[in-house]
C-alpha cells in the first residue's frame, strides 16, 4: 500500500504535510509492533537479538522480508487494519 493510498483511505490527501507525516509515522509504528507480535514465536534467540537491534534502527520490515518470508505479506494487511481502526475513530 502506497503512502498516497493510505492518505486517500483516511481522507487526508489534501491535509498539511505535517499531518500526513505524523499520521504515516503512527501507522508504520503501530503496524511494525503488530508484525513483531506475529514474528515473536517464529524466531530463535539469535534472530530475536538481531531483530531487537533492528527495532532501534527502524529497519524491521526488511529484516522480516529476509528472515520470515512466510509472514512478510502480513504487513500490508496489518497496515490496512490500522487504517480501518483510524477511520472508525475518525468517524466515531
N, CA, C and O atoms as a DFTB+ gen file, in Angstrom:
368 C
 N C O
     1  1       0.852      -1.165       0.000
     2  2       0.000       0.000       0.000
     3  2       0.902       1.234       0.000
     4  3       1.810       1.349       0.823
     5  1       0.647       2.139      -0.916
     6  2       1.471       3.345      -1.010
     7  2       1.017       4.391       0.005
     8  3      -0.079       4.309       0.559
     9  1       1.878       5.368       0.231
    10  2       1.503       6.435       1.156
    11  2       0.306       7.212       0.632
    12  3      -0.556       7.623       1.409
    13  1       0.246       7.414      -0.665
    14  2      -0.898       8.134      -1.238
    15  2      -2.195       7.354      -1.041
    16  3      -3.244       7.947      -0.787
    17  1      -2.130       6.033      -1.157
    18  2      -3.317       5.206      -0.908
    19  2      -3.750       5.311       0.552
    20  3      -4.942       5.369       0.852
    21  1      -2.782       5.333       1.444
    22  2      -3.092       5.476       2.868
    23  2      -3.775       6.810       3.119
    24  3      -4.801       6.868       3.797
    25  1      -3.212       7.882       2.576
    26  2      -3.807       9.206       2.757
    27  2      -5.226       9.245       2.209
    28  3      -6.122       9.819       2.829
    29  1      -5.425       8.637       1.052
    30  2      -6.755       8.638       0.437
    31  2      -7.748       7.855       1.291
    32  3      -8.873       8.302       1.510
    33  1      -7.328       6.684       1.772
    34  2      -8.199       5.859       2.618
    35  2      -8.645       6.618       3.865
    36  3      -9.779       6.473       4.322
    37  1      -7.744       7.425       4.405
    38  2      -8.053       8.182       5.615
    39  2      -8.695       9.530       5.325
    40  3      -9.118      10.235       6.241
    41  1      -8.766       9.883       4.046
    42  2      -9.376      11.153       3.678
    43  2      -8.521      12.357       4.026
    44  3      -9.039      13.447       4.268
    45  1      -7.207      12.156       4.049
    46  2      -6.318      13.270       4.395
    47  2      -5.385      13.631       3.241
    48  3      -4.350      14.260       3.457
    49  1      -5.739      13.243       2.035
    50  2      -4.859      13.509       0.900
    51  2      -4.619      15.000       0.673
    52  3      -3.609      15.373       0.076
    53  1      -5.522      15.854       1.135
    54  2      -5.359      17.302       0.976
    55  2      -4.906      17.995       2.259
    56  3      -4.884      19.224       2.330
    57  1      -4.550      17.216       3.260
    58  2      -4.118      17.782       4.545
    59  2      -2.700      18.343       4.435
    60  3      -1.980      18.086       3.470
    61  1      -2.326      19.110       5.447
    62  2      -0.965      19.645       5.522
    63  2       0.048      18.505       5.570
    64  3      -0.256      17.408       6.038
    65  1       1.241      18.778       5.085
    66  2       2.308      17.777       5.068
    67  2       2.624      17.262       6.469
    68  3       2.917      16.080       6.644
    69  1       2.567      18.145       7.470
    70  2       2.847      17.732       8.849
    71  2       1.845      16.696       9.336
    72  3       2.223      15.721       9.987
    73  1       0.587      16.900       9.027
    74  2      -0.458      15.956       9.439
    75  2      -0.259      14.627       8.732
    76  3      -0.355      13.569       9.353
    77  1       0.018      14.680       7.438
    78  2       0.253      13.450       6.676
    79  2       1.430      12.674       7.257
    80  3       1.336      11.465       7.472
    81  1       2.530      13.366       7.509
    82  2       3.732      12.713       8.017
    83  2       3.490      12.107       9.394
    84  3       3.884      10.968       9.641
    85  1       2.856      12.841      10.282
    86  2       2.579      12.332      11.626
    87  2       1.666      11.109      11.571
    88  3       1.863      10.145      12.310
    89  1       0.677      11.158      10.700
    90  2      -0.237      10.026      10.545
    91  2       0.500       8.811      10.019
    92  3       0.322       7.703      10.526
    93  1       1.324       9.012       9.007
    94  2       2.074       7.907       8.420
    95  2       3.031       7.288       9.433
    96  3       3.138       6.065       9.516
    97  1       3.715       8.108      10.192
    98  2       4.635       7.603      11.219
    99  2       3.871       6.756      12.232
   100  3       4.339       5.685      12.619
   101  1       2.719       7.216      12.660
   102  2       1.911       6.460      13.626
   103  2       1.477       5.120      13.060
   104  3       1.535       4.103      13.751
   105  1       1.045       5.113      11.815
   106  2       0.602       3.871      11.179
   107  2       1.757       2.889      11.067
   108  3       1.604       1.712      11.394
   109  1       2.898       3.354      10.613
   110  2       4.062       2.478      10.455
   111  2       4.507       1.922      11.801
   112  3       4.809       0.733      11.904
   113  1       4.552       2.753      12.827
   114  2       4.957       2.281      14.153
   115  2       4.001       1.221      14.682
   116  3       4.437       0.192      15.196
   117  1       2.718       1.463      14.561
   118  2       1.734       0.501      15.049
   119  2       1.773      -0.788      14.237
   120  3       1.701      -1.880      14.801
   121  1       1.886      -0.669      12.925
   122  2       1.965      -1.858      12.072
   123  2       3.218      -2.664      12.395
   124  3       3.161      -3.892      12.445
   125  1       4.343      -1.999      12.615
   126  2       5.573      -2.703      12.972
   127  2       5.423      -3.456      14.286
   128  3       5.880      -4.593      14.403
   129  1       4.794      -2.839      15.269
   130  2       4.583      -3.518      16.550
   131  2       3.705      -4.753      16.387
   132  3       3.984      -5.800      16.970
   133  1       2.666      -4.630      15.609
   134  2       1.776      -5.779      15.398
   135  2       2.473      -6.887      14.629
   136  3       2.269      -8.067      14.913
   137  1       3.294      -6.515      13.659
   138  2       4.030      -7.520      12.905
   139  2       5.056      -8.215      13.793
   140  3       5.283      -9.417      13.657
   141  1       5.669      -7.474      14.690
   142  2       6.617      -8.078      15.627
   143  2       5.945      -9.123      16.508
   144  3       6.553     -10.140      16.845
   145  1       4.705      -8.878      16.876
   146  2       3.967      -9.870      17.659
   147  2       3.845     -11.177      16.889
   148  3       3.972     -12.257      17.466
   149  1       3.596     -11.079      15.580
   150  2       3.495     -12.280      14.759
   151  2       4.828     -13.005      14.647
   152  3       4.874     -14.235      14.640
   153  1       5.902     -12.245      14.562
   154  2       7.231     -12.815      14.369
   155  2       7.774     -13.453      15.645
   156  3       8.559     -14.398      15.578
   157  1       7.371     -12.954      16.784
   158  2       7.950     -13.357      18.069
   159  2       8.040     -14.866      18.255
   160  3       9.019     -15.359      18.815
   161  1       7.055     -15.592      17.804
   162  2       7.045     -17.040      18.002
   163  2       7.757     -17.809      16.898
   164  3       7.843     -19.035      16.957
   165  1       8.263     -17.112      15.900
   166  2       8.876     -17.780      14.756
   167  2      10.398     -17.697      14.730
   168  3      11.025     -18.290      13.851
   169  1      10.999     -16.989      15.657
   170  2      12.441     -16.773      15.595
   171  2      13.165     -17.438      16.758
   172  3      12.595     -17.662      17.826
   173  1      14.457     -17.752      16.516
   174  2      15.278     -18.308      17.590
   175  2      15.940     -17.161      18.360
   176  3      15.717     -15.990      18.053
   177  1      16.753     -17.506      19.362
   178  2      17.351     -16.473      20.215
   179  2      18.264     -15.529      19.438
   180  3      18.252     -14.319      19.669
   181  1      19.051     -16.079      18.520
   182  2      19.964     -15.244      17.739
   183  2      19.175     -14.272      16.855
   184  3      19.507     -13.089      16.771
   185  1      18.141     -14.777      16.206
   186  2      17.313     -13.914      15.369
   187  2      16.601     -12.858      16.214
   188  3      16.457     -11.711      15.789
   189  1      16.159     -13.243      17.402
   190  2      15.486     -12.285      18.282
   191  2      16.432     -11.154      18.672
   192  3      16.030      -9.991      18.709
   193  1      17.691     -11.494      18.963
   194  2      18.676     -10.467      19.310
   195  2      18.933      -9.546      18.125
   196  3      19.040      -8.330      18.283
   197  1      19.031     -10.134      16.942
   198  2      19.235      -9.347      15.722
   199  2      18.049      -8.418      15.482
   200  3      18.223      -7.248      15.139
   201  1      16.866      -8.940      15.661
   202  2      15.658      -8.143      15.462
   203  2      15.570      -7.021      16.493
   204  3      15.152      -5.909      16.170
   205  1      15.959      -7.307      17.719
   206  2      15.959      -6.278      18.770
   207  2      16.821      -5.091      18.354
   208  3      16.444      -3.939      18.570
   209  1      17.970      -5.371      17.760
   210  2      18.855      -4.301      17.291
   211  2      18.189      -3.512      16.170
   212  3      18.301      -2.287      16.123
   213  1      17.505      -4.198      15.275
   214  2      16.863      -3.530      14.150
   215  2      15.692      -2.668      14.588
   216  3      15.375      -1.671      13.939
   217  1      15.051      -3.044      15.678
   218  2      13.951      -2.231      16.187
   219  2      14.467      -0.826      16.468
   220  3      13.794       0.167      16.193
   221  1      15.654      -0.763      17.012
   222  2      16.259       0.544      17.287
   223  2      16.597       1.284      15.998
   224  3      16.569       2.514      15.955
   225  1      16.914       0.536      14.956
   226  2      17.303       1.139      13.679
   227  2      16.112       1.367      12.755
   228  3      16.264       1.939      11.675
   229  1      14.942       0.929      13.167
   230  2      13.709       1.089      12.402
   231  2      13.794       0.473      11.009
   232  3      13.321       1.055      10.033
   233  1      14.399      -0.707      10.928
   234  2      14.525      -1.410       9.656
   235  2      13.875      -2.789       9.766
   236  3      14.390      -3.781       9.249
   237  1      12.754      -2.825      10.439
   238  2      12.086      -4.080      10.769
   239  2      11.562      -4.803       9.537
   240  3      11.792      -6.002       9.380
   241  1      10.868      -4.096       8.669
   242  2      10.210      -4.771       7.549
   243  2      11.209      -5.457       6.628
   244  3      10.914      -6.530       6.103
   245  1      12.380      -4.870       6.417
   246  2      13.404      -5.503       5.575
   247  2      13.869      -6.811       6.218
   248  3      13.998      -7.829       5.538
   249  1      14.122      -6.779       7.534
   250  2      14.568      -7.980       8.231
   251  2      13.514      -9.071       8.143
   252  3      13.836     -10.232       7.895
   253  1      12.280      -8.707       8.342
   254  2      11.200      -9.688       8.295
   255  2      11.096     -10.295       6.901
   256  3      10.928     -11.507       6.767
   257  1      11.193      -9.469       5.862
   258  2      11.160      -9.975       4.488
   259  2      12.247     -11.015       4.251
   260  3      12.011     -12.031       3.598
   261  1      13.439     -10.758       4.784
   262  2      14.578     -11.643       4.558
   263  2      14.565     -12.886       5.439
   264  3      15.041     -13.940       5.017
   265  1      14.032     -12.787       6.649
   266  2      14.146     -13.875       7.618
   267  2      12.864     -14.645       7.897
   268  3      12.925     -15.793       8.337
   269  1      11.734     -14.057       7.659
   270  2      10.459     -14.748       7.877
   271  2       9.507     -14.440       6.725
   272  3       8.458     -13.829       6.927
   273  1       9.877     -14.867       5.515
   274  2       9.059     -14.524       4.351
   275  2       7.630     -15.045       4.437
   276  3       6.740     -14.519       3.769
   277  1       7.402     -16.071       5.250
   278  2       6.052     -16.620       5.346
   279  2       5.057     -15.631       5.941
   280  3       3.851     -15.776       5.741
   281  1       5.542     -14.632       6.665
   282  2       4.605     -13.637       7.191
   283  2       4.863     -12.228       6.675
   284  3       4.196     -11.280       7.088
   285  1       5.822     -12.093       5.779
   286  2       6.136     -10.764       5.251
   287  2       4.920     -10.122       4.595
   288  3       4.754      -8.904       4.656
   289  1       4.079     -10.922       3.975
   290  2       2.885     -10.388       3.311
   291  2       1.835      -9.898       4.299
   292  3       0.907      -9.184       3.921
   293  1       1.980     -10.276       5.547
   294  2       1.017      -9.838       6.559
   295  2       1.113      -8.340       6.815
   296  3       0.158      -7.740       7.308
   297  1       2.232      -7.732       6.495
   298  2       2.434      -6.308       6.786
   299  2       1.375      -5.440       6.121
   300  3       0.806      -4.554       6.758
   301  1       1.111      -5.688       4.853
   302  2       0.110      -4.881       4.144
   303  2      -1.260      -5.039       4.793
   304  3      -1.997      -4.064       4.936
   305  1      -1.599      -6.252       5.181
   306  2      -2.885      -6.484       5.840
   307  2      -2.949      -5.759       7.183
   308  3      -3.995      -5.229       7.558
   309  1      -1.843      -5.738       7.897
   310  2      -1.806      -5.042       9.181
   311  2      -1.986      -3.546       8.981
   312  3      -2.728      -2.902       9.723
   313  1      -1.309      -2.989       7.975
   314  2      -1.460      -1.560       7.684
   315  2      -2.915      -1.252       7.363
   316  3      -3.457      -0.246       7.822
   317  1      -3.543      -2.112       6.579
   318  2      -4.956      -1.899       6.243
   319  2      -5.836      -1.956       7.492
   320  3      -6.776      -1.173       7.622
   321  1      -5.538      -2.876       8.411
   322  2      -6.291      -2.956       9.667
   323  2      -6.146      -1.674      10.483
   324  3      -7.118      -1.170      11.046
   325  1      -4.929      -1.158      10.538
   326  2      -4.689       0.086      11.278
   327  2      -5.489       1.226      10.661
   328  3      -6.067       2.043      11.377
   329  1      -5.521       1.278       9.338
   330  2      -6.277       2.328       8.649
   331  2      -7.761       2.225       8.973
   332  3      -8.413       3.236       9.237
   333  1      -8.294       1.014       8.955
   334  2      -9.707       0.818       9.286
   335  2      -9.983       1.293      10.710
   336  3     -11.004       1.931      10.966
   337  1      -9.077       0.982      11.635
   338  2      -9.249       1.431      13.016
   339  2      -9.221       2.955      13.112
   340  3     -10.021       3.551      13.833
   341  1      -8.302       3.579      12.386
   342  2      -8.232       5.042      12.396
   343  2      -9.487       5.661      11.793
   344  3      -9.971       6.689      12.268
   345  1     -10.007       5.031      10.746
   346  2     -11.244       5.532      10.144
   347  2     -12.390       5.448      11.137
   348  3     -13.215       6.358      11.214
   349  1     -12.446       4.358      11.899
   350  2     -13.514       4.184      12.882
   351  2     -13.425       5.253      13.972
   352  3     -14.445       5.792      14.403
   353  1     -12.214       5.554      14.410
   354  2     -12.024       6.588      15.426
   355  2     -12.421       7.944      14.863
   356  3     -13.074       8.738      15.540
   357  1     -12.032       8.203      13.643
   358  2     -12.337       9.479      12.992
   359  2     -13.845       9.670      12.846
   360  3     -14.362      10.771      13.034
   361  1     -14.542       8.586      12.510
   362  2     -15.990       8.666      12.312
   363  2     -16.746       8.631      13.634
   364  3     -17.856       9.153      13.741
   365  1     -16.134       8.012      14.638
   366  2     -16.796       7.850      15.931
   367  2     -16.737       9.077      16.717
   368  3     -17.247       9.118      17.836
